[in-house]
Short mmCIF file of C-alpha atoms and ligand atoms in Angstrom, two decimals:
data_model
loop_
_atom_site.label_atom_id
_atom_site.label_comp_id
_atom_site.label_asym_id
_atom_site.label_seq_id
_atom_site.Cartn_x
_atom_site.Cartn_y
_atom_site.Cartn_z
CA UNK A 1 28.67 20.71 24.34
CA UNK A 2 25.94 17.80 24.64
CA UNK A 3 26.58 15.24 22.21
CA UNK A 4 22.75 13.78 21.01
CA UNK A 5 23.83 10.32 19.41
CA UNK A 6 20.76 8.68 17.61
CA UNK A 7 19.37 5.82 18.39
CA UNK A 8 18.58 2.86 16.15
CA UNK A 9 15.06 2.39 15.45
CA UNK A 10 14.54 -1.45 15.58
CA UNK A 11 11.54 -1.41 13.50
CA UNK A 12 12.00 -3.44 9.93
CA UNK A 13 14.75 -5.55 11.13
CA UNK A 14 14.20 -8.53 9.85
CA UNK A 15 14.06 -11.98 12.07
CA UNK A 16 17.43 -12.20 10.38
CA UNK A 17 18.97 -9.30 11.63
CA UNK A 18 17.27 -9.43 15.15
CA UNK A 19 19.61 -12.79 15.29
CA UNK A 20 22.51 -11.04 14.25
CA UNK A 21 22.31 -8.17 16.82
CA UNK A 22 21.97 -10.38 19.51
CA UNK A 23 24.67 -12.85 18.45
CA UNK A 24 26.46 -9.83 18.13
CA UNK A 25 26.06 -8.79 21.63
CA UNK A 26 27.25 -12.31 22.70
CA UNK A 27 23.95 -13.51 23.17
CA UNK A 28 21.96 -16.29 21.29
CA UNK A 29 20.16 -16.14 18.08
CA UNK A 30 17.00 -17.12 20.05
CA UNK A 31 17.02 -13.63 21.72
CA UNK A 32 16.80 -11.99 18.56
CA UNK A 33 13.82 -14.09 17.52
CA UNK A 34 12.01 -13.00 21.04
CA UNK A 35 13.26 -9.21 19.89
CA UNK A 36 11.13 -10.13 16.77
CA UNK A 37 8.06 -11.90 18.43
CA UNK A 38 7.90 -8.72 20.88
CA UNK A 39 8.51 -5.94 17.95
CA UNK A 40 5.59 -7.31 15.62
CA UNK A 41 3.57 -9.61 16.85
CA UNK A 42 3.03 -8.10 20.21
CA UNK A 43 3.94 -4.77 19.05
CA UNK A 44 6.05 -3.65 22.19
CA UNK A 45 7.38 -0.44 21.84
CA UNK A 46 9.40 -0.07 25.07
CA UNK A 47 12.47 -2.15 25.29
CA UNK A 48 12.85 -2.03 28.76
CA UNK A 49 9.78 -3.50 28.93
CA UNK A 50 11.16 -6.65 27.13
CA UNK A 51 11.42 -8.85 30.56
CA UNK A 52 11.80 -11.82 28.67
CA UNK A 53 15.11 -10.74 27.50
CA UNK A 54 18.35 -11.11 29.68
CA UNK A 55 18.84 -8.13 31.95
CA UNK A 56 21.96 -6.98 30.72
CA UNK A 57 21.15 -7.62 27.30
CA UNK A 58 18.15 -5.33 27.32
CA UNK A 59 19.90 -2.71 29.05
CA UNK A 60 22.48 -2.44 26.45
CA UNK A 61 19.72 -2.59 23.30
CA UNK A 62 17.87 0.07 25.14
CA UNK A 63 21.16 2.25 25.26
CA UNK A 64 21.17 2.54 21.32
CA UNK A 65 17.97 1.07 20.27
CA UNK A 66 14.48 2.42 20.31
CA UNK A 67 11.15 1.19 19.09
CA UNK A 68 9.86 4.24 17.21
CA UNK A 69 6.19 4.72 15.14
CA UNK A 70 5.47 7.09 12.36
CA UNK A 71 4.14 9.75 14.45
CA UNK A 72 0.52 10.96 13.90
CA UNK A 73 0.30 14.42 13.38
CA UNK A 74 -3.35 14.53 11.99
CA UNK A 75 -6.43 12.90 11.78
CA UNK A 76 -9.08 13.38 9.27
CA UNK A 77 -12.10 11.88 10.05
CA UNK A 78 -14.66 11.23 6.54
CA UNK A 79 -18.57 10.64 7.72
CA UNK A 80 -18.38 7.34 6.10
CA UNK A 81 -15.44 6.35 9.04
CA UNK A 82 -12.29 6.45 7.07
CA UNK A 83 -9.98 8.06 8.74
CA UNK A 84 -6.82 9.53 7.27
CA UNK A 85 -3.62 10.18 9.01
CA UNK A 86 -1.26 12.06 7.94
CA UNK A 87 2.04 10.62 9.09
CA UNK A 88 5.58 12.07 9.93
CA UNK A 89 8.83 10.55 9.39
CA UNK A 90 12.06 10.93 11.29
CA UNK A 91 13.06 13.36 8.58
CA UNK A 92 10.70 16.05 8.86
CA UNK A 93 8.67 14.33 5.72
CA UNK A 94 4.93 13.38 5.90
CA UNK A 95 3.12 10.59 4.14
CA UNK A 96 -0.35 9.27 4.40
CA UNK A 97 -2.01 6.03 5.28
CA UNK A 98 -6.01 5.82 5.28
CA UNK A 99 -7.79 3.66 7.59
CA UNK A 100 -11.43 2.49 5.66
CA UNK A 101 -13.79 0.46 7.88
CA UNK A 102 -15.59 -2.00 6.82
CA UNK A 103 -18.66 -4.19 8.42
CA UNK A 104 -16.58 -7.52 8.86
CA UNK A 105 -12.93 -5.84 8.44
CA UNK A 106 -11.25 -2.84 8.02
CA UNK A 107 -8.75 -2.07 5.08
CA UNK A 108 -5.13 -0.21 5.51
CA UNK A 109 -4.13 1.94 2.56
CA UNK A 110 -0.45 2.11 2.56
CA UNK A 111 2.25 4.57 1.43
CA UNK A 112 5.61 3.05 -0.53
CA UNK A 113 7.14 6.44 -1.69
CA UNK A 114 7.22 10.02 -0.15
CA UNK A 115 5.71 11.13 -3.47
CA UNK A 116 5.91 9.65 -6.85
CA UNK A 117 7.86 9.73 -10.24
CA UNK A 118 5.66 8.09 -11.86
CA UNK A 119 3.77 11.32 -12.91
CA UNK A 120 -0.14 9.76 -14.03
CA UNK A 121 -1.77 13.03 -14.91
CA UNK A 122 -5.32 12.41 -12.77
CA UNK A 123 -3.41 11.35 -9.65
CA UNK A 124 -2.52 13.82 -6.89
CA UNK A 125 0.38 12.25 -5.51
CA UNK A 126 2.68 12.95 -8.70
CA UNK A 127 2.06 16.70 -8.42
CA UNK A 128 4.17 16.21 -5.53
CA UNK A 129 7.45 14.63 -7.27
CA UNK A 130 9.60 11.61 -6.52
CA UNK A 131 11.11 12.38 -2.64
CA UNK A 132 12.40 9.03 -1.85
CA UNK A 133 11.62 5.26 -1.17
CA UNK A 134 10.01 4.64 2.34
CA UNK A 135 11.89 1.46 4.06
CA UNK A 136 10.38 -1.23 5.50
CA UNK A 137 10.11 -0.01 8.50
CA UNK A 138 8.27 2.74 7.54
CA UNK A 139 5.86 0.63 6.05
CA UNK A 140 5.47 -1.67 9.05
CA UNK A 141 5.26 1.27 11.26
CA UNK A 142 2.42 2.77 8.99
CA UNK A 143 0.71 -0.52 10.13
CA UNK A 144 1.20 -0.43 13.83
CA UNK A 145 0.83 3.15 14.20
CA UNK A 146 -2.82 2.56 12.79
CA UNK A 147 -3.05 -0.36 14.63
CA UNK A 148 -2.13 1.62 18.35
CA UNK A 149 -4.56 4.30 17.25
CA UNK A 150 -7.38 2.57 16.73
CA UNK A 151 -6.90 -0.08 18.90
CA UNK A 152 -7.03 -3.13 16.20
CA UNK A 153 -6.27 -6.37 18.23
CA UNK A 154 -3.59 -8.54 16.89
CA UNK A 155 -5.40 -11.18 15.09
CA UNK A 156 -8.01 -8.98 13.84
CA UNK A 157 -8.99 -9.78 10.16
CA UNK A 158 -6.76 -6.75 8.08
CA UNK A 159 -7.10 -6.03 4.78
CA UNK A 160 -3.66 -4.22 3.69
CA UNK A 161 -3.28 -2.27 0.36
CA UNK A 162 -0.64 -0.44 -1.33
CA UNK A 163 -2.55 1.82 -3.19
CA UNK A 164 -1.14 5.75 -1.19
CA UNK A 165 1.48 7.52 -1.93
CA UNK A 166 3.95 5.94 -4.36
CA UNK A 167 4.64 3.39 -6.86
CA UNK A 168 5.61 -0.03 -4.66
CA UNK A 169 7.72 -1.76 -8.00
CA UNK A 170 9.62 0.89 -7.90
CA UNK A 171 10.66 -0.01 -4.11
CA UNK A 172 10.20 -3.59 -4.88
CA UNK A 173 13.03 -4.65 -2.24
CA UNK A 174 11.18 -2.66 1.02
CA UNK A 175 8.28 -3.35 0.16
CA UNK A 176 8.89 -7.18 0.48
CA UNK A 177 10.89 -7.04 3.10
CA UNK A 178 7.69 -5.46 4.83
CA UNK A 179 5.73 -8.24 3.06
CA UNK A 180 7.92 -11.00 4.53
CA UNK A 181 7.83 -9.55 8.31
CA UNK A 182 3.64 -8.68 7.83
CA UNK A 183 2.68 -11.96 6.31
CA UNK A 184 4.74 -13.75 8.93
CA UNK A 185 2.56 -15.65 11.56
CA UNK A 186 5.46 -14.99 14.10
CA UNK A 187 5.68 -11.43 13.03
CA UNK A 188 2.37 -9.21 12.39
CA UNK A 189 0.23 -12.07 10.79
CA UNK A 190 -1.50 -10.94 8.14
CA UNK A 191 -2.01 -13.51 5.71
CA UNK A 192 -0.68 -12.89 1.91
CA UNK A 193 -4.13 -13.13 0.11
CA UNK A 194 -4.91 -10.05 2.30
CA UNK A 195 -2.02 -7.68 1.07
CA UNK A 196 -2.47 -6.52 -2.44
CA UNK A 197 0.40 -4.64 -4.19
CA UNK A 198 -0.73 -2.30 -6.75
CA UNK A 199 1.19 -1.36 -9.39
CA UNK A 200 0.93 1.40 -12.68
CA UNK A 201 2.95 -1.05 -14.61
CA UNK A 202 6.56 -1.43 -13.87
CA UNK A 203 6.77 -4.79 -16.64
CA UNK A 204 10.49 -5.83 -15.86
CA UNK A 205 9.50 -6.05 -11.36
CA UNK A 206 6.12 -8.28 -12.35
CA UNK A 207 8.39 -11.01 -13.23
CA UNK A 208 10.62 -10.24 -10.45
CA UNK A 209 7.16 -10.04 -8.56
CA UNK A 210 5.94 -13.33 -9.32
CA UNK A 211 9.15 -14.95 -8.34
CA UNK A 212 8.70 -14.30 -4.51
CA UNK A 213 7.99 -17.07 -2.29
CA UNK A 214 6.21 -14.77 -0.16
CA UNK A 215 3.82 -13.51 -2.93
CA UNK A 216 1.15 -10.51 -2.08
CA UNK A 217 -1.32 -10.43 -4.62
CA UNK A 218 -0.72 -7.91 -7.53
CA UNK A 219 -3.38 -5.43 -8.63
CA UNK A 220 -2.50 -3.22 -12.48
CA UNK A 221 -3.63 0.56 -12.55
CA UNK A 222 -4.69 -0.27 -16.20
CA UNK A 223 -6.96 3.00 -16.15
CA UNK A 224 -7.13 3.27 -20.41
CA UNK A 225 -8.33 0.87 -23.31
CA UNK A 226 -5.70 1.13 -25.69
CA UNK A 227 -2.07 2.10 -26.31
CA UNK A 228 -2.56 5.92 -26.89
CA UNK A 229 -4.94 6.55 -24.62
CA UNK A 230 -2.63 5.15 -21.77
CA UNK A 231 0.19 7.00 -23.09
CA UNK A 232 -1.85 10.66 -22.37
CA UNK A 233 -2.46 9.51 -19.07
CA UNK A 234 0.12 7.24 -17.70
CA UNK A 235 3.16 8.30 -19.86
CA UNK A 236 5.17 5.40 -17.99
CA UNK A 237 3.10 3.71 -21.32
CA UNK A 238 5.62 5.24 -23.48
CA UNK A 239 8.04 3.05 -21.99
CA UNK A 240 5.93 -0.08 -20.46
CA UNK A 241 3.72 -0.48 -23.40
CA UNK A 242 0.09 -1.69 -22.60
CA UNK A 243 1.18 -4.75 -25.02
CA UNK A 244 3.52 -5.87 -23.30
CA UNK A 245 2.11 -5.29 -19.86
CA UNK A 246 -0.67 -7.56 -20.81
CA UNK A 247 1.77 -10.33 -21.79
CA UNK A 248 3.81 -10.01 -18.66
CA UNK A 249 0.43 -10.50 -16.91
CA UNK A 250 -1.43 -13.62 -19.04
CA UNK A 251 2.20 -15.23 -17.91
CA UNK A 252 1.51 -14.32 -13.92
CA UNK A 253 1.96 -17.59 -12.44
CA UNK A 254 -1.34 -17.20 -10.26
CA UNK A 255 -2.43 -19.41 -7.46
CA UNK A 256 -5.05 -22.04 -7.38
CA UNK A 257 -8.28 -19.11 -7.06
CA UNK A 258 -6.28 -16.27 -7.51
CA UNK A 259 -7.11 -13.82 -10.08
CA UNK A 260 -5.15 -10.40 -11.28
CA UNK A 261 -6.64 -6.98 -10.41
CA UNK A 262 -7.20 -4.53 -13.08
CA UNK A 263 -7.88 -1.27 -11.62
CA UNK A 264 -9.77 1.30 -13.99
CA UNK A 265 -10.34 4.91 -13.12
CA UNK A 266 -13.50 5.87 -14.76
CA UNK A 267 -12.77 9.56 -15.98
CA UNK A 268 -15.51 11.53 -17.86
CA UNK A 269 -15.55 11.51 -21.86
CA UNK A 270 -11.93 10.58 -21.72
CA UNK A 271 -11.96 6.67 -21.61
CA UNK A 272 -15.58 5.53 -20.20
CA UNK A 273 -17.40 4.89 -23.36
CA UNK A 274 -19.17 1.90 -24.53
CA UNK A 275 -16.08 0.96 -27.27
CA UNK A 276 -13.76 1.87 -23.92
CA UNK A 277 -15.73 -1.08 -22.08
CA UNK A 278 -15.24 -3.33 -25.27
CA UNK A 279 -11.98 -2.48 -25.50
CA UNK A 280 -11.30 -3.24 -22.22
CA UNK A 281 -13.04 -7.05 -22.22
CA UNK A 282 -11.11 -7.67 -25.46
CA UNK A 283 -8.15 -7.02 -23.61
CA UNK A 284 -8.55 -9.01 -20.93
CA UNK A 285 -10.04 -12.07 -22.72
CA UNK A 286 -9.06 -15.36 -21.44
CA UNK A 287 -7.41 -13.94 -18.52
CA UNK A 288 -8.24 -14.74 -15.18
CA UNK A 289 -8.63 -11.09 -14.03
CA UNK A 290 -11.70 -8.89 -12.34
CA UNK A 291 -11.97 -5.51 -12.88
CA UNK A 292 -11.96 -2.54 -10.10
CA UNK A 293 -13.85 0.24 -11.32
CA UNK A 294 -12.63 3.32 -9.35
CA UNK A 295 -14.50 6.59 -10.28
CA UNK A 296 -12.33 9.25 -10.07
CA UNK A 297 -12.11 11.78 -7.06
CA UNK A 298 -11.09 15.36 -9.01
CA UNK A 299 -10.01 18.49 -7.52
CA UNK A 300 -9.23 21.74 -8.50
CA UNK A 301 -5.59 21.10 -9.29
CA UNK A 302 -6.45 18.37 -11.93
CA UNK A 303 -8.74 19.06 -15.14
CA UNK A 304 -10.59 15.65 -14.70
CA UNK A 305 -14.51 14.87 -13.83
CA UNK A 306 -15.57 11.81 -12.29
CA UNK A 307 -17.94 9.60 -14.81
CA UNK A 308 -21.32 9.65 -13.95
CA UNK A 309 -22.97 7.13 -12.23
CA UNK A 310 -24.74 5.76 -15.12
CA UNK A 311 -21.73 5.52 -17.31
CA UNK A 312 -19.91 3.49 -14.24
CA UNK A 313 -22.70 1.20 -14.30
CA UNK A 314 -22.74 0.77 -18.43
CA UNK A 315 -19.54 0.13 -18.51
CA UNK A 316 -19.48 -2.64 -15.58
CA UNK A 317 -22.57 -3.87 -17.91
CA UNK A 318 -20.47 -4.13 -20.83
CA UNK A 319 -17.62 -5.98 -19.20
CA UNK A 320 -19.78 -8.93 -17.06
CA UNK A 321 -21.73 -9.35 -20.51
CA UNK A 322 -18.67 -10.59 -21.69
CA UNK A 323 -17.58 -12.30 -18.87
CA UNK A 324 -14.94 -10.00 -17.17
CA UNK A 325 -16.26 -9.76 -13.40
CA UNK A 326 -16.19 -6.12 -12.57
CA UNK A 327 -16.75 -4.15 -9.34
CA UNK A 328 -17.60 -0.45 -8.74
CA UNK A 329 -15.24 0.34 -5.98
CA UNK A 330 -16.93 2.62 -3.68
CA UNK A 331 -14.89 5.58 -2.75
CA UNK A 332 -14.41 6.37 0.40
CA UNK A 333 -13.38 9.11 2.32
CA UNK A 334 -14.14 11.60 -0.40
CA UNK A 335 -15.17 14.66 1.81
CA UNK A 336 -11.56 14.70 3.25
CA UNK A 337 -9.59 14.05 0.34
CA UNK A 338 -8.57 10.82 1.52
CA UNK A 339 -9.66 8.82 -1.78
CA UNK A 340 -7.48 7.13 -3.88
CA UNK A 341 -4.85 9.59 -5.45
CA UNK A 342 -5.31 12.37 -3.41
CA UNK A 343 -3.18 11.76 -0.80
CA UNK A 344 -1.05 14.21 0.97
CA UNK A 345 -1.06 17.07 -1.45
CA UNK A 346 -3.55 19.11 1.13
CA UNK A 347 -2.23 17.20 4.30
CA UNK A 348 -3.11 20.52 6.66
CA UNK A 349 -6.05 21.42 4.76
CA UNK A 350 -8.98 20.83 7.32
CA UNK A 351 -11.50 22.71 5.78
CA UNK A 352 -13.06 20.13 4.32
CA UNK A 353 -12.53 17.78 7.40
CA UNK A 354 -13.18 17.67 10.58
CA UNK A 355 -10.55 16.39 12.84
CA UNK A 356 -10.87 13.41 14.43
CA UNK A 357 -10.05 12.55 18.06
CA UNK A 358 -6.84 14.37 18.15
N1 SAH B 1 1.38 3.56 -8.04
C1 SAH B 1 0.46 2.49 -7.77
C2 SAH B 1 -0.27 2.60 -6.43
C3 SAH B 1 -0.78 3.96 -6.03
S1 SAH B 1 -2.16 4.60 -6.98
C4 SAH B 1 -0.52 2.32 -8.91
O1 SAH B 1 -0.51 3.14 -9.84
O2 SAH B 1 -1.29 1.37 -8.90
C5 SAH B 1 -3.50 3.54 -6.52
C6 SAH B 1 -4.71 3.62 -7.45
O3 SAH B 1 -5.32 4.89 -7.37
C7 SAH B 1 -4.34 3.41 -8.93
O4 SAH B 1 -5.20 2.48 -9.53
C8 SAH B 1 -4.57 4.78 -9.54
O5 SAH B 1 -4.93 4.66 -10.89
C9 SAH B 1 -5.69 5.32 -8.67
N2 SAH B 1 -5.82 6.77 -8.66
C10 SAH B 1 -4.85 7.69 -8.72
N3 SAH B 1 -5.37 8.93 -8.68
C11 SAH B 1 -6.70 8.79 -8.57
C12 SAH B 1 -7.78 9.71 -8.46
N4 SAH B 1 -7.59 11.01 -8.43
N5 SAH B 1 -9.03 9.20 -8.37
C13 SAH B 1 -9.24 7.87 -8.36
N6 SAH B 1 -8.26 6.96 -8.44
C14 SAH B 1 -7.01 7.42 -8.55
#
């Protein structure tokens, strides 16, 4: 009988740990931190490739290590060039990661969670259910398998979001361990005010947020304009009440020119009215906060409508009247499902994509 032992899969060790498995190979701390360099920053994925390493050293990591990616499994290609892959796991399990294009940058949308508990009832992901936490290395490799794909050079200005699959306070401690190893300069060097953690409102982990020395920047799925209306769409309001929410966040400690993130799906005749809008800027008074107006990307499993365009642009109206910046987030990727929210549910559904390059 062949015996298949597993292999380690180096990816989300921390500079930390890299030390420690060298040290305990009786080698020095240094060669973990040139494991590190090569793992992120020049995103090696062959370890006998590592010829900076000792000989014997790198013979023994390759004999139960490995450098593994996410593997991409499909490709769905939107006409306005976001692409979204649809990722598999070691485990069998998928989970999604959209790449968006932009003229001077392109943005990663990242998963934290195979699936969701948090159960909003206009998001796709929760009709899925909680599976489990992703680990940092999962994260991570969601970067770099995008990365390899489509060919972004190390260095290349990266725009990282955690707005896929999953709820990232609820995976607070892999999700900043990714943070620490992405926003490192000697690891994949993306600086902090470019990774944005978003959030439906987990109150007790802002706090816990805030405290981080290596701080992404937090965005709030606020999405309703009072108490009861949150509650019938976000039920986590039942137990995170939009009160206190709002008092965790006036007592953010924000950076000099940072501002909060209040994300607001626009869904039609349900909370984009004019007294919404007000609502909305009363809330948010004195705060320094923009707002992201998301209109909402339905689908026959979910008995929402996206607002109008018109509505979208009275209520932006009604919020920079009274001084709340707001932006209309264009949504991308809508003709292959890849918006906001909609995630994974129809990961082999192609009829409404075409497939892209694979
Ligand atoms: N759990 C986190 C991050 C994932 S959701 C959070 O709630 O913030 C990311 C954003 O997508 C949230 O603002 C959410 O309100 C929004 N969203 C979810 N479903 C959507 C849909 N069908 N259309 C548009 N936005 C959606």
């Amino acid at each position: 009988m062949r015996v298949v032992t597993r292999k380690t899969n180096l990816l989300g060790l921390s500079r930390q740990e890299l030390e420690d498995l060298a040290e305990a190979h009786a080698q020095p701390r240094y060669r973990g931190r040139q494991l590190y360099h090569a793992l992120y920053a020049r995103r090696e994925r062959n370890l006998a490739a590592l010829t900076n390493l000792d000989r014997q050293f790198r013979a023994i990591l390759a004999a139960e290590n490995e450098i593994t990616y996410p593997e991409i499994q499909r490709a769905f290609e939107s006409c306005d060039g976001t692409i979204r892959y649809l990722l598999g796991l070691s485990d069998g399990k998928s989970i999604e990661t959209v790449y968006m294009p932009e003229e001077d940058r392109v943005t990663l949308c990242l998963s934290s969670q195979v699936g969701c508990a948090v159960d909003c009832r206009f998001c796709f992901t929760a009709l899925l259910g909680m599976q489990r936490n992703l680990s940092a290395g999962e994260m991570l490799g969601q970067v770099l398998a995008v990365a390899a794909a489509r060919r972004i050079p190390h260095g290349a200005r990266l725009n990282l979001v955690f707005m896929g699959m999953g709820e990232p306070l609820l995976n607070l401690p892999a999700v900043m361990k990714a943070v620490r190893i992405l926003a490192d300069p000697q690891g994949l060097g993306i600086p902090l005010r470019r990774i944005t953690v978003s959030t439906a409102g987990i109150t007790p982990r802002i706090p816990d947020l805030a405290r981080e020395p290596m701080r992404p920047k937090l965005a709030i799925s606020l999405n309703a304009s009072d108490e009861e209306q949150r509650t019938a769409l976000m039920p986590l309001n039942k137990k995170y009440p939009l009160a206190e929410l709002l008092r965790v966040c006036r007592a953010y400690p924000l950076r000099p020119r940072e501002r909060l993130t209040f994300e607001y799906v626009l869904l039609e005749g349900v909370n984009d009215s004019d007294a919404d809008a007000q609502r909305v800027a009363a809330l948010l008074r004195g705060m320094r906060a923009k707002v992201n107006l998301i209109p909402y990307n339905g689908g026959p499993a979910l008995p929402y409508r996206a607002s109008p365009l018109e509505r979208v642009l009275a209520f932006q109206q009604i919020l920079t009247e009274r001084g709340i910046p707001a932006f209309i987030r264009i949504s991308r990727g809508q003709d292959i499902r890849a918006a906001c929210g909609q995630l994974s549910l129809e990961g082999a559904d192609a009829t409404a994509a075409r497939e892209a390059g694979l």
